[in-house]
Amino acid sequence: MLRSVEITTVLAVPGSPFHNLHWSSRLALSLDCFVCERTGRTTLFELGAERAVCSGSRETGEHYTAARIATFDHTRERDRTTLRAVVDYWWAPFHDAKRDQPAHALSHHPWVRHHLGYHCPEHDQAGEFTTQTNLARPHAEACRHCAAPLAHSYESPQLRILT
């Protein structure tokens, strides 16, 4: 059955110096994979790709899975930026034999990682960082070129099952 999950991440962003903070079109999400029948697999998504990549297991390795980023938007208001993605994925019930547990429509302990990019105006260099659900908060990111603050994360990304 087709499932959808909405992922919303809010970051506090200082106004100066402007580093053109942007989502880099990639995210990772933990899903229970009906293809390899393993729970809690890291699934890698790229905006525009028709399928995602499941991390699989040691025995099977990485493989494609029926999942994609259905929509994404990025809004900025004064001192904060909001990343919102909707991920569609196919899911079917199964039992993970290795962990002896049933699968869930969304992993029992879901997590997400957003990849963000920026451009340092002082050094004319690009950079990238990630934010994810399992970071200790509050968490701050700084430019690796000039050490200017880029973003502060005060709360974990929120996941909400839509269907």
PDB file of C-alpha atoms in Angstrom:
ATOM      1  CA  MET A   1       0.000   0.000   0.000  1.00  0.00           C
ATOM      2  CA  LEU A   2       1.114   3.548  -0.692  1.00  0.00           C
ATOM      3  CA  ARG A   3       2.054   5.594   2.377  1.00  0.00           C
ATOM      4  CA  SER A   4       3.033   9.242   2.719  1.00  0.00           C
ATOM      5  CA  VAL A   5       4.896  11.002   5.499  1.00  0.00           C
ATOM      6  CA  GLU A   6       5.374  14.741   5.939  1.00  0.00           C
ATOM      7  CA  ILE A   7       8.703  15.894   7.369  1.00  0.00           C
ATOM      8  CA  THR A   8       8.998  19.424   8.764  1.00  0.00           C
ATOM      9  CA  THR A   9      12.241  20.933  10.021  1.00  0.00           C
ATOM     10  CA  VAL A  10      12.535  24.448  11.447  1.00  0.00           C
ATOM     11  CA  LEU A  11      15.900  26.186  11.848  1.00  0.00           C
ATOM     12  CA  ALA A  12      16.659  29.588  13.364  1.00  0.00           C
ATOM     13  CA  VAL A  13      18.802  31.504  10.871  1.00  0.00           C
ATOM     14  CA  PRO A  14      20.777  34.689  11.646  1.00  0.00           C
ATOM     15  CA  GLY A  15      20.286  37.533   9.181  1.00  0.00           C
ATOM     16  CA  SER A  16      23.895  38.510   8.708  1.00  0.00           C
ATOM     17  CA  PRO A  17      26.185  37.631   7.072  1.00  0.00           C
ATOM     18  CA  PHE A  18      23.908  36.075   4.420  1.00  0.00           C
ATOM     19  CA  HIS A  19      25.121  32.599   3.432  1.00  0.00           C
ATOM     20  CA  ASN A  20      22.300  31.601   1.056  1.00  0.00           C
ATOM     21  CA  LEU A  21      21.306  28.613   3.191  1.00  0.00           C
ATOM     22  CA  HIS A  22      19.384  26.093   1.079  1.00  0.00           C
ATOM     23  CA  TRP A  23      18.246  22.479   1.060  1.00  0.00           C
ATOM     24  CA  SER A  24      20.644  20.395  -1.027  1.00  0.00           C
ATOM     25  CA  SER A  25      17.884  18.092  -2.419  1.00  0.00           C
ATOM     26  CA  ARG A  26      18.861  15.023  -0.382  1.00  0.00           C
ATOM     27  CA  LEU A  27      17.431  13.432   2.725  1.00  0.00           C
ATOM     28  CA  ALA A  28      17.652  10.164   4.612  1.00  0.00           C
ATOM     29  CA  LEU A  29      14.736   8.546   6.437  1.00  0.00           C
ATOM     30  CA  SER A  30      14.477   5.331   8.430  1.00  0.00           C
ATOM     31  CA  LEU A  31      11.853   3.011   6.956  1.00  0.00           C
ATOM     32  CA  ASP A  32      10.884  -0.618   7.338  1.00  0.00           C
ATOM     33  CA  CYS A  33      11.701  -2.111   3.918  1.00  0.00           C
ATOM     34  CA  PHE A  34       9.391  -4.757   2.481  1.00  0.00           C
ATOM     35  CA  VAL A  35      11.932  -5.544  -0.276  1.00  0.00           C
ATOM     36  CA  CYS A  36      14.695  -6.847   2.032  1.00  0.00           C
ATOM     37  CA  GLU A  37      12.217  -7.456   4.886  1.00  0.00           C
ATOM     38  CA  ARG A  38      14.279  -5.561   7.455  1.00  0.00           C
ATOM     39  CA  THR A  39      13.091  -2.934   9.913  1.00  0.00           C
ATOM     40  CA  GLY A  40      14.713   0.447  10.555  1.00  0.00           C
ATOM     41  CA  ARG A  41      16.636   0.690   7.281  1.00  0.00           C
ATOM     42  CA  THR A  42      18.249   3.982   6.301  1.00  0.00           C
ATOM     43  CA  THR A  43      16.619   5.011   3.034  1.00  0.00           C
ATOM     44  CA  LEU A  44      18.341   7.660   0.896  1.00  0.00           C
ATOM     45  CA  PHE A  45      16.279  10.066  -1.206  1.00  0.00           C
ATOM     46  CA  GLU A  46      17.233  12.518  -3.951  1.00  0.00           C
ATOM     47  CA  LEU A  47      14.731  15.090  -5.215  1.00  0.00           C
ATOM     48  CA  GLY A  48      13.602  14.109  -8.728  1.00  0.00           C
ATOM     49  CA  ALA A  49      14.602  10.445  -8.433  1.00  0.00           C
ATOM     50  CA  GLU A  50      11.824   7.955  -9.130  1.00  0.00           C
ATOM     51  CA  ARG A  51      13.107   5.533  -6.491  1.00  0.00           C
ATOM     52  CA  ALA A  52      15.120   5.611  -3.283  1.00  0.00           C
ATOM     53  CA  VAL A  53      18.034   3.493  -2.070  1.00  0.00           C
ATOM     54  CA  CYS A  54      17.622   1.249   0.975  1.00  0.00           C
ATOM     55  CA  SER A  55      20.772   0.530   3.002  1.00  0.00           C
ATOM     56  CA  GLY A  56      19.725  -3.132   3.118  1.00  0.00           C
ATOM     57  CA  SER A  57      21.576  -5.582   5.317  1.00  0.00           C
ATOM     58  CA  ARG A  58      25.073  -7.020   5.359  1.00  0.00           C
ATOM     59  CA  GLU A  59      23.800  -9.974   3.368  1.00  0.00           C
ATOM     60  CA  THR A  60      21.832  -8.070   0.706  1.00  0.00           C
ATOM     61  CA  GLY A  61      23.626  -4.717   0.593  1.00  0.00           C
ATOM     62  CA  GLU A  62      22.050  -1.571  -0.838  1.00  0.00           C
ATOM     63  CA  HIS A  63      19.110  -1.897  -3.194  1.00  0.00           C
ATOM     64  CA  TYR A  64      16.457   0.261  -4.813  1.00  0.00           C
ATOM     65  CA  THR A  65      13.081   0.582  -3.142  1.00  0.00           C
ATOM     66  CA  ALA A  66       9.735   2.043  -4.156  1.00  0.00           C
ATOM     67  CA  ALA A  67       9.961   5.455  -2.491  1.00  0.00           C
ATOM     68  CA  ARG A  68      10.451   9.062  -3.610  1.00  0.00           C
ATOM     69  CA  ILE A  69      10.248  12.673  -2.524  1.00  0.00           C
ATOM     70  CA  ALA A  70       6.778  13.683  -3.716  1.00  0.00           C
ATOM     71  CA  THR A  71       7.096  17.367  -2.873  1.00  0.00           C
ATOM     72  CA  PHE A  72       9.438  19.752  -1.150  1.00  0.00           C
ATOM     73  CA  ASP A  73       9.320  23.392  -0.186  1.00  0.00           C
ATOM     74  CA  HIS A  74      11.595  25.752   1.655  1.00  0.00           C
ATOM     75  CA  THR A  75      10.288  28.963   3.201  1.00  0.00           C
ATOM     76  CA  ARG A  76      12.128  31.720   4.984  1.00  0.00           C
ATOM     77  CA  GLU A  77      10.579  34.179   7.415  1.00  0.00           C
ATOM     78  CA  ARG A  78      12.703  36.805   9.127  1.00  0.00           C
ATOM     79  CA  ASP A  79      14.946  34.728  11.383  1.00  0.00           C
ATOM     80  CA  ARG A  80      13.873  31.172  10.570  1.00  0.00           C
ATOM     81  CA  THR A  81      13.738  28.773   7.670  1.00  0.00           C
ATOM     82  CA  THR A  82      11.328  25.858   7.345  1.00  0.00           C
ATOM     83  CA  LEU A  83      12.038  22.753   5.277  1.00  0.00           C
ATOM     84  CA  ARG A  84       8.990  20.640   4.420  1.00  0.00           C
ATOM     85  CA  ALA A  85       9.097  17.405   2.431  1.00  0.00           C
ATOM     86  CA  VAL A  86       6.463  14.802   1.646  1.00  0.00           C
ATOM     87  CA  VAL A  87       7.824  11.327   0.984  1.00  0.00           C
ATOM     88  CA  ASP A  88       5.747   8.631  -0.727  1.00  0.00           C
ATOM     89  CA  TYR A  89       6.735   4.990  -0.232  1.00  0.00           C
ATOM     90  CA  TRP A  90       5.289   1.538  -0.728  1.00  0.00           C
ATOM     91  CA  TRP A  91       4.885  -0.612   2.342  1.00  0.00           C
ATOM     92  CA  ALA A  92       3.587  -4.111   2.953  1.00  0.00           C
ATOM     93  CA  PRO A  93       3.389  -6.045   6.237  1.00  0.00           C
ATOM     94  CA  PHE A  94       6.246  -8.443   6.990  1.00  0.00           C
ATOM     95  CA  HIS A  95       8.150  -9.910   9.909  1.00  0.00           C
ATOM     96  CA  ASP A  96      11.867  -9.084  10.312  1.00  0.00           C
ATOM     97  CA  ALA A  97      13.241 -12.562  11.021  1.00  0.00           C
ATOM     98  CA  LYS A  98      16.672 -11.322  12.146  1.00  0.00           C
ATOM     99  CA  ARG A  99      15.238  -8.974  14.816  1.00  0.00           C
ATOM    100  CA  ASP A 100      12.106 -11.072  15.423  1.00  0.00           C
ATOM    101  CA  GLN A 101       9.745  -8.107  15.159  1.00  0.00           C
ATOM    102  CA  PRO A 102       6.908  -7.004  12.903  1.00  0.00           C
ATOM    103  CA  ALA A 103       7.264  -4.119  10.465  1.00  0.00           C
ATOM    104  CA  HIS A 104       5.437  -0.823  10.906  1.00  0.00           C
ATOM    105  CA  ALA A 105       4.124   1.611   8.296  1.00  0.00           C
ATOM    106  CA  LEU A 106       6.666   4.099   9.663  1.00  0.00           C
ATOM    107  CA  SER A 107       9.711   2.672  11.454  1.00  0.00           C
ATOM    108  CA  HIS A 108       9.136   2.057  15.145  1.00  0.00           C
ATOM    109  CA  HIS A 109      11.790   4.702  15.955  1.00  0.00           C
ATOM    110  CA  PRO A 110      11.795   6.954  12.862  1.00  0.00           C
ATOM    111  CA  TRP A 111      14.507   9.490  12.199  1.00  0.00           C
ATOM    112  CA  VAL A 112      15.307  11.833   9.350  1.00  0.00           C
ATOM    113  CA  ARG A 113      18.414  13.683   8.132  1.00  0.00           C
ATOM    114  CA  HIS A 114      18.225  16.791   5.915  1.00  0.00           C
ATOM    115  CA  HIS A 115      21.267  17.842   3.888  1.00  0.00           C
ATOM    116  CA  LEU A 116      21.710  21.617   3.584  1.00  0.00           C
ATOM    117  CA  GLY A 117      24.079  23.729   1.548  1.00  0.00           C
ATOM    118  CA  TYR A 118      25.325  27.297   1.799  1.00  0.00           C
ATOM    119  CA  HIS A 119      27.702  29.752   0.157  1.00  0.00           C
ATOM    120  CA  CYS A 120      30.222  31.741   2.194  1.00  0.00           C
ATOM    121  CA  PRO A 121      30.312  35.317   0.848  1.00  0.00           C
ATOM    122  CA  GLU A 122      33.593  36.123   2.591  1.00  0.00           C
ATOM    123  CA  HIS A 123      35.577  33.244   1.045  1.00  0.00           C
ATOM    124  CA  ASP A 124      33.408  32.607  -2.044  1.00  0.00           C
ATOM    125  CA  GLN A 125      33.222  28.908  -1.081  1.00  0.00           C
ATOM    126  CA  ALA A 126      30.368  26.422  -0.840  1.00  0.00           C
ATOM    127  CA  GLY A 127      29.713  24.238   2.178  1.00  0.00           C
ATOM    128  CA  GLU A 128      27.285  21.636   3.416  1.00  0.00           C
ATOM    129  CA  PHE A 129      25.968  20.341   6.725  1.00  0.00           C
ATOM    130  CA  THR A 130      23.162  18.102   7.961  1.00  0.00           C
ATOM    131  CA  THR A 131      20.521  18.248  10.641  1.00  0.00           C
ATOM    132  CA  GLN A 132      18.706  15.217  11.955  1.00  0.00           C
ATOM    133  CA  THR A 133      16.273  14.037  14.593  1.00  0.00           C
ATOM    134  CA  ASN A 134      18.815  12.433  16.917  1.00  0.00           C
ATOM    135  CA  LEU A 135      21.055  15.458  17.570  1.00  0.00           C
ATOM    136  CA  ALA A 136      21.419  16.875  21.069  1.00  0.00           C
ATOM    137  CA  ARG A 137      19.538  20.178  21.117  1.00  0.00           C
ATOM    138  CA  PRO A 138      19.946  23.072  21.005  1.00  0.00           C
ATOM    139  CA  HIS A 139      22.427  22.544  18.188  1.00  0.00           C
ATOM    140  CA  ALA A 140      24.304  25.226  16.244  1.00  0.00           C
ATOM    141  CA  GLU A 141      26.015  25.077  12.860  1.00  0.00           C
ATOM    142  CA  ALA A 142      28.743  27.488  11.758  1.00  0.00           C
ATOM    143  CA  CYS A 143      30.348  28.194   8.388  1.00  0.00           C
ATOM    144  CA  ARG A 144      33.459  26.053   7.997  1.00  0.00           C
ATOM    145  CA  HIS A 145      35.139  28.868   6.056  1.00  0.00           C
ATOM    146  CA  CYS A 146      34.517  31.991   8.193  1.00  0.00           C
ATOM    147  CA  ALA A 147      32.956  30.548  11.401  1.00  0.00           C
ATOM    148  CA  ALA A 148      29.838  32.740  11.068  1.00  0.00           C
ATOM    149  CA  PRO A 149      26.703  31.173  12.574  1.00  0.00           C
ATOM    150  CA  LEU A 150      24.505  29.491   9.926  1.00  0.00           C
ATOM    151  CA  ALA A 151      21.613  27.901  11.790  1.00  0.00           C
ATOM    152  CA  HIS A 152      20.374  26.876  15.214  1.00  0.00           C
ATOM    153  CA  SER A 153      18.183  23.850  15.741  1.00  0.00           C
ATOM    154  CA  TYR A 154      15.997  24.021  18.839  1.00  0.00           C
ATOM    155  CA  GLU A 155      13.650  21.132  18.054  1.00  0.00           C
ATOM    156  CA  SER A 156      13.831  17.857  16.168  1.00  0.00           C
ATOM    157  CA  PRO A 157      12.330  17.474  12.702  1.00  0.00           C
ATOM    158  CA  GLN A 158       8.677  16.436  12.966  1.00  0.00           C
ATOM    159  CA  LEU A 159       7.329  13.391  11.104  1.00  0.00           C
ATOM    160  CA  ARG A 160       3.610  12.979  10.442  1.00  0.00           C
ATOM    161  CA  ILE A 161       1.982  10.095   8.590  1.00  0.00           C
ATOM    162  CA  LEU A 162      -0.453  11.446   5.983  1.00  0.00           C
ATOM    163  CA  THR A 163      -1.812   8.164   4.567  1.00  0.00           C
TER     164      THR A 163
END
